[in-house]
Amino acid sequence: MINSKPLVSIITPSYNQGRYIEETLQSVLKQDYPRIEYLVIDGGSTDNSVEVINKYRDRLAFFVSEKDKGQSDAINKGFKKATGEIIAWLNSDDVYTEHAVARAVDVLQNNPDCGFVYGNVLSMDMQSEVFNTMTFGDWGLAELMRFKIISQPGLFMRKSALDAVGFLDPNYHYLMDHHLWLKIAAKFSVKYVDEFWAAARYHPEAKNLTGGAHYGDEAFKLFEWMKTQPEMASILASDERKIKAGAHHLSAHYLLDSGENWKAFKSYWMAVKGDGGILRKEFRRIIFALLNSFLPIGGLRKAYLEIRNRTVQTKDFGRSLAYLKEK
């Protein structure tokens, strides 16, 4: 008898995240979906990561701890080892919500032409407290080309789609996931589900807070790459102004979060010149970037961060992560 439940391969790349990785491991191993192949690719951690991972060694399909060439290289190792029909990766400081895998499988099975599905993602702090929500929309190739960003831990893809477009490009270190989504969306339909499937952790060492200008550099590198892709030519021809504005917008977002206020303001200005809708959406962040460029007051930044990270207290979100603390 053929098993109607497809195997799901989940890859966790890891490097010196011993403080958080146990929650990550548990969030995968406590899923209520019965067929999960879990692969952990550690880059030769020097903290207690390997000690923590070894506690769960007998429940992993594959584990290695060795020096690698970075996150993309580690994930690609997992892709090569994975045998599941559906595949995803979960970084070693992020977690899945309780029924994430089962729901993603249901949606993919009901949409056989779909290359990937994605849900919403919670933002959590170092203490695993939810402080914000990231919600998305019914985006396709055109929206992704305008740098509407899908939060990576909330996405599940077909292995066949991944194989069709190739693995992560190791030349990208910050937007390698978005590059992959673009390649898949150029060849397959994609689907959004308005549910919370994961939580992404924000902490001082996270690259989304330390990457700064690197995100903008890679956004414009992607913009140039799009010009070489035949499947994107018609969208680029009609929407190039907004696509370029999207690259500036993305750059501004990460520059501001990294504390580079004047550079962020200039990038916001360029974004608004190309797409006036960005002004309405990002008015508060633009004003903050401008004020803090000339009045770099610590209290102002603290107030901004408190507004940005205003704690979201809802029972639903509490339940979605509470299972990790259950025995």
PDB file of C-alpha atoms in Angstrom, residues 6 16 21 23 40-41 95 119 139 149 160 220 252 266 293 322:
ATOM      1  CA  PRO A   6       4.736  12.339   1.760  1.00  0.00           C
ATOM      2  CA  ASN A  16      27.412  28.336  17.674  1.00  0.00           C
ATOM      3  CA  ILE A  21      19.145  25.234  19.195  1.00  0.00           C
ATOM      4  CA  GLU A  23      14.100  24.852  21.100  1.00  0.00           C
ATOM      5  CA  VAL A  40      21.225  18.842  11.151  1.00  0.00           C
ATOM      6  CA  ILE A  41      24.311  20.307   9.485  1.00  0.00           C
ATOM      7  CA  VAL A  95      11.104  27.442  15.667  1.00  0.00           C
ATOM      8  CA  GLY A 119       2.671  31.194   5.913  1.00  0.00           C
ATOM      9  CA  TRP A 139       2.400  37.205  -3.857  1.00  0.00           C
ATOM     10  CA  ILE A 149      10.176  39.454   1.338  1.00  0.00           C
ATOM     11  CA  SER A 160      11.043  18.576  -7.472  1.00  0.00           C
ATOM     12  CA  PHE A 220      20.959  45.371  -6.279  1.00  0.00           C
ATOM     13  CA  ALA A 252      16.762  51.175   3.935  1.00  0.00           C
ATOM     14  CA  LYS A 266      18.801  58.337   1.722  1.00  0.00           C
ATOM     15  CA  SER A 293      20.589  61.419  11.712  1.00  0.00           C
ATOM     16  CA  ALA A 322       3.583  26.742  24.447  1.00  0.00           C
TER      17      ALA A 322
END
